[in-house]
């Protein structure tokens, strides 16, 4: 009861405080009205955004309950009315969408991307199956404006985001980010920070990093979200590990390392471990191989082939067809799982039809869908590498074989190949692939 009386007493005194604060002798706490301050902040922000020659990197962290989806990379180029946007989300660094934006002071000085820009709105606009989307924002409240960094926060999510002045073209930046993502395949990292051995793991589906700061004892895990950069990854905010505070890590695919530098200049290196069975493209050897598969009766059959590295991350397999030994079958390297993919592909023409190696579920379904096919699985032996074949998992069918098939000029099926040029051991069927062995 005493507590209630005390609050009532304060309420009774409140009018007196208010009257006192409005007397002419009371100076304003701020030198200028809040409306003027907001107008100046919006003007300063717009000018800064427009003045960057190459535009701004915009690192966005959406979230319904934090930063559970990690960060997303955008680039933005502003004029007085519109903004041109690129993003890793598009899957194409050349793709750009331009839309209107505006500055507002309804809930503090803010930037609103309020007209249709799919790249930005995809994080905030729900669907029937995902009505809350990613908890993203289209309105960003301005916190501070610097020469090279503008700090904002999402009006909806509350998450801090940064505009960073670009020093390279927007297209090149997004392209570099895409390359980092494609190469970021190491499962776990280990190293020493602050005199203690640490372990690092990732959830690459949601851009989260998990750090065990001392592997010699049971300690609390450190976790945060991250966004990809053109050189590696940057954390949502600085993280302190055994007294070393770090904000970003530089990735080196060839060395398999993440390198960091603490705020005090302390540097460290984390060494990555590849997933079991993973093989780097550089570790696949050119030369003579034996392709093993089966006959219709289950008897093992072999074919001598030659693998030669071609442009990009792929091999040309020749020697498969006895009557056309120079015909190339392309085996494409996939960085995501370190495997060589033999997918559906055209290998030649005959009688106005195109001849294909088509993935085939033996005795059943075949397809010329170029996503479908089989892939290699390395046995882990550096001295005597053997690569077994399995379905690549890119379709709903469990392909285990290939069949030589023809398509007419309209791209329609013209039946199983009946010629002689593109046959393997005098057959149009490569049944139940087994292995590819280095000779």
CSV table of C-alpha atoms in Angstrom, one decimal:
chain,number,residue,atom,x,y,z
A,1,UNK,CA,0.0,0.0,0.0
A,2,UNK,CA,2.9,2.3,0.8
A,3,UNK,CA,4.2,1.7,-2.7
A,4,UNK,CA,0.9,2.7,-4.3
A,5,UNK,CA,0.7,5.9,-2.3
A,6,UNK,CA,4.1,6.9,-3.3
A,7,UNK,CA,3.2,6.6,-7.0
A,8,UNK,CA,0.1,8.6,-6.5
A,9,UNK,CA,2.1,11.3,-4.8
A,10,UNK,CA,4.4,11.4,-7.8
A,11,UNK,CA,1.5,11.7,-10.2
A,12,UNK,CA,0.1,14.6,-8.1
A,13,UNK,CA,3.5,16.4,-8.3
A,14,UNK,CA,3.9,15.8,-12.1
A,15,UNK,CA,1.8,18.9,-13.2
A,16,UNK,CA,4.1,21.1,-11.1
A,17,UNK,CA,7.2,19.7,-12.7
A,18,UNK,CA,5.6,20.2,-16.1
A,19,UNK,CA,4.8,23.8,-15.4
A,20,UNK,CA,8.3,24.5,-14.1
A,21,UNK,CA,9.8,23.0,-17.2
A,22,UNK,CA,7.9,25.3,-19.5
A,23,UNK,CA,8.9,28.6,-17.9
A,24,UNK,CA,10.7,31.1,-20.2
A,25,UNK,CA,13.8,30.9,-18.1
A,26,UNK,CA,14.3,27.1,-19.0
A,27,UNK,CA,16.8,26.7,-21.9
A,28,UNK,CA,16.1,24.0,-24.5
A,29,UNK,CA,18.3,20.9,-24.0
A,30,UNK,CA,19.1,20.8,-27.7
A,31,UNK,CA,20.2,23.8,-29.7
A,32,UNK,CA,17.7,23.2,-32.5
A,33,UNK,CA,14.3,21.6,-32.7
A,34,UNK,CA,14.0,17.9,-33.2
A,35,UNK,CA,12.3,18.4,-36.6
A,36,UNK,CA,15.3,20.4,-37.8
A,37,UNK,CA,17.8,17.7,-36.5
A,38,UNK,CA,15.8,15.0,-38.3
A,39,UNK,CA,15.7,17.0,-41.5
A,40,UNK,CA,19.4,17.6,-41.4
A,41,UNK,CA,20.1,13.9,-40.7
A,42,UNK,CA,18.0,12.9,-43.7
A,43,UNK,CA,19.7,15.5,-45.9
A,44,UNK,CA,23.2,14.4,-44.8
A,45,UNK,CA,22.3,10.7,-45.4
A,46,UNK,CA,20.9,11.3,-48.8
A,47,UNK,CA,23.9,13.3,-49.9
A,48,UNK,CA,26.3,10.6,-48.6
A,49,UNK,CA,24.4,7.9,-50.4
A,50,UNK,CA,24.4,9.8,-53.7
A,51,UNK,CA,28.1,10.9,-53.5
A,52,UNK,CA,29.6,7.4,-53.6
A,53,UNK,CA,30.9,6.9,-57.1
A,54,UNK,CA,30.6,3.1,-57.1
A,55,UNK,CA,27.7,3.0,-54.6
A,56,UNK,CA,27.4,1.2,-51.3
A,57,UNK,CA,27.6,-2.3,-50.0
A,58,UNK,CA,24.5,-3.0,-47.9
A,59,UNK,CA,24.8,-5.9,-45.4
A,60,UNK,CA,21.3,-6.8,-44.3
A,61,UNK,CA,20.4,-9.0,-41.3
A,62,UNK,CA,16.7,-9.9,-41.3
A,63,UNK,CA,15.1,-11.9,-38.5
A,64,UNK,CA,11.9,-12.8,-36.6
A,65,UNK,CA,13.8,-13.3,-33.3
A,66,UNK,CA,17.3,-12.1,-33.9
A,67,UNK,CA,19.6,-12.9,-36.8
A,68,UNK,CA,18.6,-16.5,-37.3
A,69,UNK,CA,18.8,-16.3,-41.1
A,70,UNK,CA,22.2,-14.7,-41.2
A,71,UNK,CA,23.3,-11.8,-43.4
A,72,UNK,CA,22.5,-11.0,-47.0
A,73,UNK,CA,24.7,-9.1,-49.4
A,74,UNK,CA,23.3,-6.2,-51.4
A,75,UNK,CA,24.9,-3.4,-53.4
A,76,UNK,CA,23.1,-0.1,-53.9
A,77,UNK,CA,23.6,3.0,-56.1
A,78,UNK,CA,21.5,6.0,-55.2
A,79,UNK,CA,20.4,9.1,-57.1
A,80,UNK,CA,17.9,11.7,-55.7
A,81,UNK,CA,14.9,9.5,-56.4
A,82,UNK,CA,15.9,5.9,-57.2
A,83,UNK,CA,18.2,3.1,-56.1
A,84,UNK,CA,19.7,0.4,-58.3
A,85,UNK,CA,20.1,-2.9,-56.4
A,86,UNK,CA,22.1,-6.1,-56.9
A,87,UNK,CA,22.3,-9.0,-54.6
A,88,UNK,CA,23.7,-12.5,-54.0
A,89,UNK,CA,20.1,-13.5,-53.8
A,90,UNK,CA,19.7,-13.0,-57.6
A,91,UNK,CA,22.2,-15.7,-58.4
A,92,UNK,CA,23.5,-13.4,-61.2
A,93,UNK,CA,25.9,-10.5,-60.4
A,94,UNK,CA,24.9,-8.7,-63.6
A,95,UNK,CA,21.2,-8.6,-62.6
A,96,UNK,CA,20.0,-5.3,-61.2
A,97,UNK,CA,16.7,-3.9,-60.2
A,98,UNK,CA,16.0,-0.1,-59.9
A,99,UNK,CA,13.1,1.3,-57.8
A,100,UNK,CA,12.2,4.4,-55.9
A,101,UNK,CA,13.1,5.1,-52.3
A,102,UNK,CA,12.4,7.9,-49.9
A,103,UNK,CA,13.6,9.5,-46.7
A,104,UNK,CA,11.1,9.8,-43.9
A,105,UNK,CA,11.0,11.0,-40.3
A,106,UNK,CA,7.8,9.3,-39.1
A,107,UNK,CA,9.6,7.1,-36.6
A,108,UNK,CA,13.0,8.9,-36.7
A,109,UNK,CA,15.0,9.6,-39.8
A,110,UNK,CA,14.8,6.6,-42.0
A,111,UNK,CA,15.3,5.2,-45.5
A,112,UNK,CA,12.3,3.4,-47.0
A,113,UNK,CA,12.4,1.1,-50.0
A,114,UNK,CA,8.7,1.3,-50.4
A,115,UNK,CA,8.2,0.5,-54.1
A,116,UNK,CA,8.5,-2.8,-55.9
A,117,UNK,CA,12.0,-4.1,-55.7
A,118,UNK,CA,11.9,-7.9,-55.5
A,119,UNK,CA,15.5,-8.2,-54.4
A,120,UNK,CA,14.9,-6.2,-51.2
A,121,UNK,CA,11.2,-7.1,-50.6
A,122,UNK,CA,11.9,-10.9,-50.8
A,123,UNK,CA,13.1,-10.8,-47.2
A,124,UNK,CA,10.0,-9.0,-45.9
A,125,UNK,CA,7.1,-10.1,-48.0
A,126,UNK,CA,5.4,-13.3,-46.9
A,127,UNK,CA,3.9,-16.1,-49.0
A,128,UNK,CA,1.1,-18.6,-48.4
A,129,UNK,CA,3.7,-21.1,-47.2
A,130,UNK,CA,6.0,-18.6,-45.4
A,131,UNK,CA,3.7,-15.8,-44.3
A,132,UNK,CA,6.3,-14.1,-42.1
A,133,UNK,CA,9.0,-14.3,-44.8
A,134,UNK,CA,12.5,-13.8,-43.2
A,135,UNK,CA,11.4,-11.0,-40.9
A,136,UNK,CA,13.1,-8.5,-43.2
A,137,UNK,CA,12.7,-4.8,-43.4
A,138,UNK,CA,12.0,-2.2,-46.0
A,139,UNK,CA,12.4,0.7,-43.6
A,140,UNK,CA,15.8,1.3,-42.0
A,141,UNK,CA,16.2,3.9,-39.3
A,142,UNK,CA,19.4,6.0,-39.6
A,143,UNK,CA,21.7,5.7,-36.5
A,144,UNK,CA,24.9,7.4,-37.7
A,145,UNK,CA,26.5,8.7,-40.9
A,146,UNK,CA,30.3,8.4,-41.5
A,147,UNK,CA,32.5,9.0,-44.6
A,148,UNK,CA,32.7,5.3,-45.5
A,149,UNK,CA,30.0,3.7,-43.2
A,150,UNK,CA,26.4,4.4,-42.5
A,151,UNK,CA,24.8,2.6,-39.6
A,152,UNK,CA,21.1,1.8,-39.7
A,153,UNK,CA,18.7,-0.6,-38.0
A,154,UNK,CA,15.6,-2.3,-39.3
A,155,UNK,CA,12.4,-0.7,-38.1
A,156,UNK,CA,10.7,-4.0,-37.9
A,157,UNK,CA,13.5,-6.4,-36.8
A,158,UNK,CA,15.6,-4.0,-34.8
A,159,UNK,CA,18.7,-5.6,-36.3
A,160,UNK,CA,21.8,-3.4,-37.0
A,161,UNK,CA,22.8,-3.2,-40.7
A,162,UNK,CA,25.6,-1.2,-42.4
A,163,UNK,CA,26.1,0.6,-45.7
A,164,UNK,CA,29.8,0.4,-46.6
A,165,UNK,CA,31.3,2.5,-49.4
A,166,UNK,CA,32.2,0.3,-52.3
A,167,UNK,CA,35.8,0.5,-53.6
A,168,UNK,CA,35.1,-1.8,-56.6
A,169,UNK,CA,32.2,-2.1,-59.0
A,170,UNK,CA,28.9,-3.5,-57.7
A,171,UNK,CA,29.0,-6.4,-60.2
A,172,UNK,CA,32.6,-7.3,-59.3
A,173,UNK,CA,31.7,-7.3,-55.6
A,174,UNK,CA,28.7,-9.6,-55.9
A,175,UNK,CA,30.7,-11.8,-58.2
A,176,UNK,CA,33.5,-12.1,-55.6
A,177,UNK,CA,30.9,-12.9,-52.9
A,178,UNK,CA,29.4,-15.6,-55.1
A,179,UNK,CA,32.9,-17.1,-55.6
A,180,UNK,CA,33.6,-17.1,-51.8
A,181,UNK,CA,30.2,-18.9,-51.2
A,182,UNK,CA,31.0,-21.5,-53.8
A,183,UNK,CA,34.4,-22.2,-52.3
A,184,UNK,CA,33.3,-22.2,-48.7
A,185,UNK,CA,33.2,-25.9,-48.3
A,186,UNK,CA,35.4,-26.8,-45.3
A,187,UNK,CA,33.4,-28.5,-42.6
A,188,UNK,CA,35.3,-27.5,-39.4
A,189,UNK,CA,38.3,-25.4,-38.5
A,190,UNK,CA,40.8,-25.6,-35.7
A,191,UNK,CA,43.5,-23.2,-34.5
A,192,UNK,CA,44.9,-21.4,-31.5
A,193,UNK,CA,43.6,-18.1,-30.2
A,194,UNK,CA,44.7,-16.5,-26.9
A,195,UNK,CA,46.9,-19.6,-26.1
A,196,UNK,CA,44.0,-22.0,-26.3
A,197,UNK,CA,43.0,-24.5,-29.0
A,198,UNK,CA,39.6,-23.6,-30.5
A,199,UNK,CA,37.2,-25.4,-32.8
A,200,UNK,CA,34.9,-23.7,-35.3
A,201,UNK,CA,31.8,-25.1,-37.0
A,202,UNK,CA,29.2,-23.6,-39.4
A,203,UNK,CA,25.6,-23.8,-40.4
A,204,UNK,CA,25.9,-22.7,-44.0
A,205,UNK,CA,22.2,-22.9,-44.6
A,206,UNK,CA,21.6,-20.0,-42.2
A,207,UNK,CA,25.0,-18.3,-42.1
A,208,UNK,CA,25.7,-19.1,-38.4
A,209,UNK,CA,29.1,-19.7,-36.9
A,210,UNK,CA,29.7,-21.7,-33.7
A,211,UNK,CA,33.0,-21.4,-31.7
A,212,UNK,CA,34.3,-23.6,-29.0
A,213,UNK,CA,36.9,-21.3,-27.3
A,214,UNK,CA,38.7,-24.1,-25.5
A,215,UNK,CA,38.6,-27.7,-26.7
A,216,UNK,CA,40.4,-29.0,-23.6
A,217,UNK,CA,37.5,-28.5,-21.3
A,218,UNK,CA,33.7,-27.9,-21.2
A,219,UNK,CA,33.1,-24.2,-21.8
A,220,UNK,CA,30.3,-22.1,-23.2
A,221,UNK,CA,29.9,-22.0,-26.9
A,222,UNK,CA,30.1,-18.6,-28.7
A,223,UNK,CA,27.8,-18.2,-31.7
A,224,UNK,CA,26.8,-15.4,-34.0
A,225,UNK,CA,25.5,-14.9,-37.5
A,226,UNK,CA,27.7,-13.7,-40.4
A,227,UNK,CA,27.5,-12.3,-43.9
A,228,UNK,CA,29.8,-13.2,-46.8
A,229,UNK,CA,32.3,-10.6,-48.0
A,230,UNK,CA,34.5,-10.4,-51.1
A,231,UNK,CA,37.3,-11.9,-49.1
A,232,UNK,CA,35.6,-14.1,-46.5
A,233,UNK,CA,33.0,-13.5,-43.8
A,234,UNK,CA,32.0,-10.7,-41.5
A,235,UNK,CA,30.2,-11.2,-38.1
A,236,UNK,CA,27.0,-9.5,-37.2
A,237,UNK,CA,29.0,-7.8,-34.4
A,238,UNK,CA,32.5,-8.1,-32.9
A,239,UNK,CA,33.2,-11.4,-31.1
A,240,UNK,CA,35.7,-11.9,-28.3
A,241,UNK,CA,37.5,-15.2,-28.2
A,242,UNK,CA,39.9,-15.8,-25.3
A,243,UNK,CA,40.6,-12.0,-25.1
A,244,UNK,CA,40.9,-11.5,-28.8
A,245,UNK,CA,38.2,-9.4,-30.4
A,246,UNK,CA,37.6,-10.0,-34.1
A,247,UNK,CA,35.0,-8.8,-36.6
A,248,UNK,CA,35.8,-10.7,-39.8
A,249,UNK,CA,37.8,-13.6,-41.2
A,250,UNK,CA,39.6,-13.8,-44.6
A,251,UNK,CA,39.1,-17.1,-46.4
A,252,UNK,CA,41.7,-18.9,-48.6
A,253,UNK,CA,40.3,-21.8,-50.5
A,254,UNK,CA,43.6,-23.2,-51.7
A,255,UNK,CA,45.2,-23.1,-48.3
A,256,UNK,CA,42.0,-24.2,-46.5
A,257,UNK,CA,42.3,-21.4,-43.9
A,258,UNK,CA,40.5,-18.6,-42.2
A,259,UNK,CA,42.7,-15.8,-41.0
A,260,UNK,CA,41.7,-13.2,-38.5
A,261,UNK,CA,43.2,-10.1,-36.9
A,262,UNK,CA,42.1,-8.9,-33.5
A,263,UNK,CA,41.3,-5.3,-32.6
A,264,UNK,CA,44.8,-5.1,-31.0
A,265,UNK,CA,46.6,-6.4,-34.0
A,266,UNK,CA,46.8,-10.0,-32.9
A,267,UNK,CA,46.6,-12.3,-35.9
A,268,UNK,CA,45.6,-16.0,-36.0
A,269,UNK,CA,45.0,-18.8,-38.6
A,270,UNK,CA,42.3,-21.4,-38.5
A,271,UNK,CA,42.9,-24.6,-40.5
A,272,UNK,CA,39.9,-26.2,-42.2
A,273,UNK,CA,39.0,-29.9,-42.5
A,274,UNK,CA,37.4,-31.1,-45.6
A,275,UNK,CA,34.3,-33.3,-45.4
A,276,UNK,CA,35.0,-37.0,-45.6
A,277,UNK,CA,35.4,-38.1,-49.2
A,278,UNK,CA,35.8,-34.5,-50.5
A,279,UNK,CA,38.3,-34.1,-53.3
A,280,UNK,CA,39.6,-30.7,-54.6
A,281,UNK,CA,39.6,-30.2,-58.4
A,282,UNK,CA,43.4,-29.8,-58.4
A,283,UNK,CA,43.7,-33.3,-56.8
A,284,UNK,CA,42.0,-35.1,-59.6
A,285,UNK,CA,44.6,-36.4,-62.0
A,286,UNK,CA,44.6,-36.5,-65.8
A,287,UNK,CA,45.5,-39.6,-67.6
A,288,UNK,CA,44.3,-43.2,-68.2
A,289,UNK,CA,41.4,-44.6,-66.3
A,290,UNK,CA,39.3,-47.7,-66.3
A,291,UNK,CA,35.5,-47.3,-66.4
A,292,UNK,CA,33.8,-50.3,-64.9
A,293,UNK,CA,30.1,-51.2,-65.3
A,294,UNK,CA,27.9,-54.3,-65.9
A,295,UNK,CA,26.4,-56.3,-68.7
A,296,UNK,CA,22.7,-57.2,-68.8
A,297,UNK,CA,23.6,-60.5,-67.1
A,298,UNK,CA,25.6,-58.7,-64.3
A,299,UNK,CA,29.0,-59.6,-65.7
A,300,UNK,CA,31.6,-56.9,-65.1
A,301,UNK,CA,32.6,-54.9,-68.2
A,302,UNK,CA,35.4,-52.3,-68.5
A,303,UNK,CA,36.3,-49.6,-70.9
A,304,UNK,CA,39.6,-47.7,-71.1
A,305,UNK,CA,39.1,-44.0,-71.1
A,306,UNK,CA,41.3,-40.9,-70.8
A,307,UNK,CA,40.6,-37.8,-68.7
A,308,UNK,CA,42.0,-34.4,-69.7
A,309,UNK,CA,41.4,-31.2,-67.8
A,310,UNK,CA,39.5,-28.7,-69.9
A,311,UNK,CA,38.5,-25.0,-69.5
A,312,UNK,CA,36.8,-24.2,-66.2
A,313,UNK,CA,36.4,-26.9,-63.6
A,314,UNK,CA,35.8,-30.0,-65.8
A,315,UNK,CA,37.4,-32.9,-67.5
A,316,UNK,CA,36.9,-34.3,-71.0
A,317,UNK,CA,36.6,-38.0,-71.0
A,318,UNK,CA,37.6,-39.5,-74.3
A,319,UNK,CA,38.0,-43.1,-75.6
A,320,UNK,CA,34.5,-44.1,-74.5
A,321,UNK,CA,33.3,-44.7,-78.1
A,322,UNK,CA,35.5,-47.1,-80.1
A,323,UNK,CA,34.4,-45.8,-83.4
A,324,UNK,CA,34.8,-42.1,-82.3
A,325,UNK,CA,37.5,-42.2,-79.7
A,326,UNK,CA,38.1,-38.4,-79.8
A,327,UNK,CA,34.4,-37.6,-78.9
A,328,UNK,CA,34.4,-35.9,-75.5
A,329,UNK,CA,32.1,-36.7,-72.6
A,330,UNK,CA,32.2,-33.8,-70.1
A,331,UNK,CA,32.7,-34.6,-66.4
A,332,UNK,CA,32.0,-31.4,-64.5
A,333,UNK,CA,33.5,-30.7,-61.1
A,334,UNK,CA,31.1,-29.7,-58.3
A,335,UNK,CA,32.7,-27.7,-55.5
A,336,UNK,CA,29.8,-28.3,-53.1
A,337,UNK,CA,30.7,-32.0,-52.7
A,338,UNK,CA,34.1,-32.3,-54.4
A,339,UNK,CA,32.8,-34.8,-57.0
A,340,UNK,CA,32.9,-35.2,-60.8
A,341,UNK,CA,29.4,-35.1,-62.4
A,342,UNK,CA,28.5,-37.0,-65.5
A,343,UNK,CA,25.2,-35.4,-66.5
A,344,UNK,CA,22.9,-35.8,-69.5
A,345,UNK,CA,24.6,-34.3,-72.5
A,346,UNK,CA,24.7,-34.3,-76.3
A,347,UNK,CA,27.8,-36.0,-77.8
A,348,UNK,CA,27.2,-35.8,-81.6
A,349,UNK,CA,24.7,-35.8,-84.4
A,350,UNK,CA,23.6,-38.6,-86.8
A,351,UNK,CA,20.9,-38.7,-89.4
A,352,UNK,CA,19.6,-35.3,-88.4
A,353,UNK,CA,19.2,-36.4,-84.9
A,354,UNK,CA,21.2,-35.4,-81.8
A,355,UNK,CA,22.9,-38.3,-79.9
A,356,UNK,CA,22.8,-38.1,-76.1
A,357,UNK,CA,24.2,-39.9,-73.2
A,358,UNK,CA,21.1,-40.1,-71.1
A,359,UNK,CA,20.9,-41.0,-67.4
A,360,UNK,CA,18.9,-44.1,-67.0
A,361,UNK,CA,17.3,-46.1,-64.2
A,362,UNK,CA,18.2,-49.5,-65.6
A,363,UNK,CA,15.1,-51.1,-67.2
A,364,UNK,CA,13.0,-48.0,-66.5
A,365,UNK,CA,13.1,-44.2,-66.7
A,366,UNK,CA,15.6,-42.2,-68.7
A,367,UNK,CA,16.0,-38.4,-69.2
A,368,UNK,CA,17.9,-35.8,-71.1
A,369,UNK,CA,17.4,-33.2,-68.3
A,370,UNK,CA,20.9,-31.8,-68.0
A,371,UNK,CA,20.7,-31.6,-64.2
A,372,UNK,CA,20.3,-35.4,-64.0
A,373,UNK,CA,23.2,-37.8,-63.9
A,374,UNK,CA,25.7,-39.6,-61.7
A,375,UNK,CA,28.7,-38.4,-59.7
A,376,UNK,CA,31.9,-39.9,-58.3
A,377,UNK,CA,32.6,-40.8,-54.7
A,378,UNK,CA,36.4,-40.9,-53.8
A,379,UNK,CA,37.7,-43.8,-51.8
A,380,UNK,CA,40.0,-41.6,-49.8
A,381,UNK,CA,43.2,-43.3,-51.1
A,382,UNK,CA,45.7,-40.8,-52.4
A,383,UNK,CA,48.0,-43.5,-53.8
A,384,UNK,CA,45.4,-45.6,-55.6
A,385,UNK,CA,42.3,-43.4,-56.1
A,386,UNK,CA,39.1,-45.2,-57.0
A,387,UNK,CA,35.9,-43.3,-57.7
A,388,UNK,CA,32.6,-45.2,-57.4
A,389,UNK,CA,29.5,-43.9,-59.1
A,390,UNK,CA,26.2,-42.9,-57.5
A,391,UNK,CA,23.2,-40.9,-58.5
A,392,UNK,CA,23.8,-37.2,-58.3
A,393,UNK,CA,20.6,-36.6,-56.3
A,394,UNK,CA,19.5,-33.6,-58.5
A,395,UNK,CA,16.2,-35.2,-59.5
A,396,UNK,CA,13.7,-37.6,-57.9
A,397,UNK,CA,15.0,-40.6,-59.9
A,398,UNK,CA,17.8,-42.9,-58.7
A,399,UNK,CA,19.8,-43.1,-61.9
A,400,UNK,CA,22.4,-46.0,-62.0
A,401,UNK,CA,23.1,-46.3,-65.7
A,402,UNK,CA,23.4,-44.5,-69.1
A,403,UNK,CA,21.8,-45.2,-72.4
A,404,UNK,CA,22.6,-43.7,-75.8
A,405,UNK,CA,19.5,-42.0,-77.0
A,406,UNK,CA,18.5,-39.7,-79.9
A,407,UNK,CA,16.4,-36.5,-80.1
A,408,UNK,CA,15.0,-35.0,-83.2
A,409,UNK,CA,15.3,-31.4,-84.3
A,410,UNK,CA,12.4,-30.4,-82.2
A,411,UNK,CA,14.0,-31.8,-79.1
A,412,UNK,CA,11.7,-34.8,-78.9
A,413,UNK,CA,12.6,-38.4,-78.4
A,414,UNK,CA,13.6,-40.3,-81.5
A,415,UNK,CA,14.4,-43.5,-79.7
A,416,UNK,CA,17.4,-45.6,-78.6
A,417,UNK,CA,20.5,-45.0,-80.7
A,418,UNK,CA,20.9,-47.7,-83.4
A,419,UNK,CA,24.0,-46.5,-85.2
A,420,UNK,CA,27.6,-47.6,-84.6
A,421,UNK,CA,29.6,-44.4,-84.0
A,422,UNK,CA,28.5,-43.8,-80.5
A,423,UNK,CA,28.4,-47.2,-79.0
A,424,UNK,CA,30.4,-48.5,-76.0
A,425,UNK,CA,31.7,-52.0,-76.3
A,426,UNK,CA,29.2,-52.5,-79.2
A,427,UNK,CA,26.3,-51.5,-77.1
A,428,UNK,CA,24.2,-48.4,-76.6
A,429,UNK,CA,23.8,-49.2,-72.9
A,430,UNK,CA,26.2,-48.6,-70.1
A,431,UNK,CA,24.5,-50.6,-67.4
A,432,UNK,CA,24.9,-50.0,-63.6
A,433,UNK,CA,28.1,-47.9,-63.5
A,434,UNK,CA,30.5,-49.2,-60.8
A,435,UNK,CA,33.7,-47.2,-60.8
A,436,UNK,CA,36.3,-45.0,-62.4
A,437,UNK,CA,39.8,-46.2,-61.5
A,438,UNK,CA,43.1,-44.4,-62.1
A,439,UNK,CA,45.6,-46.7,-64.0
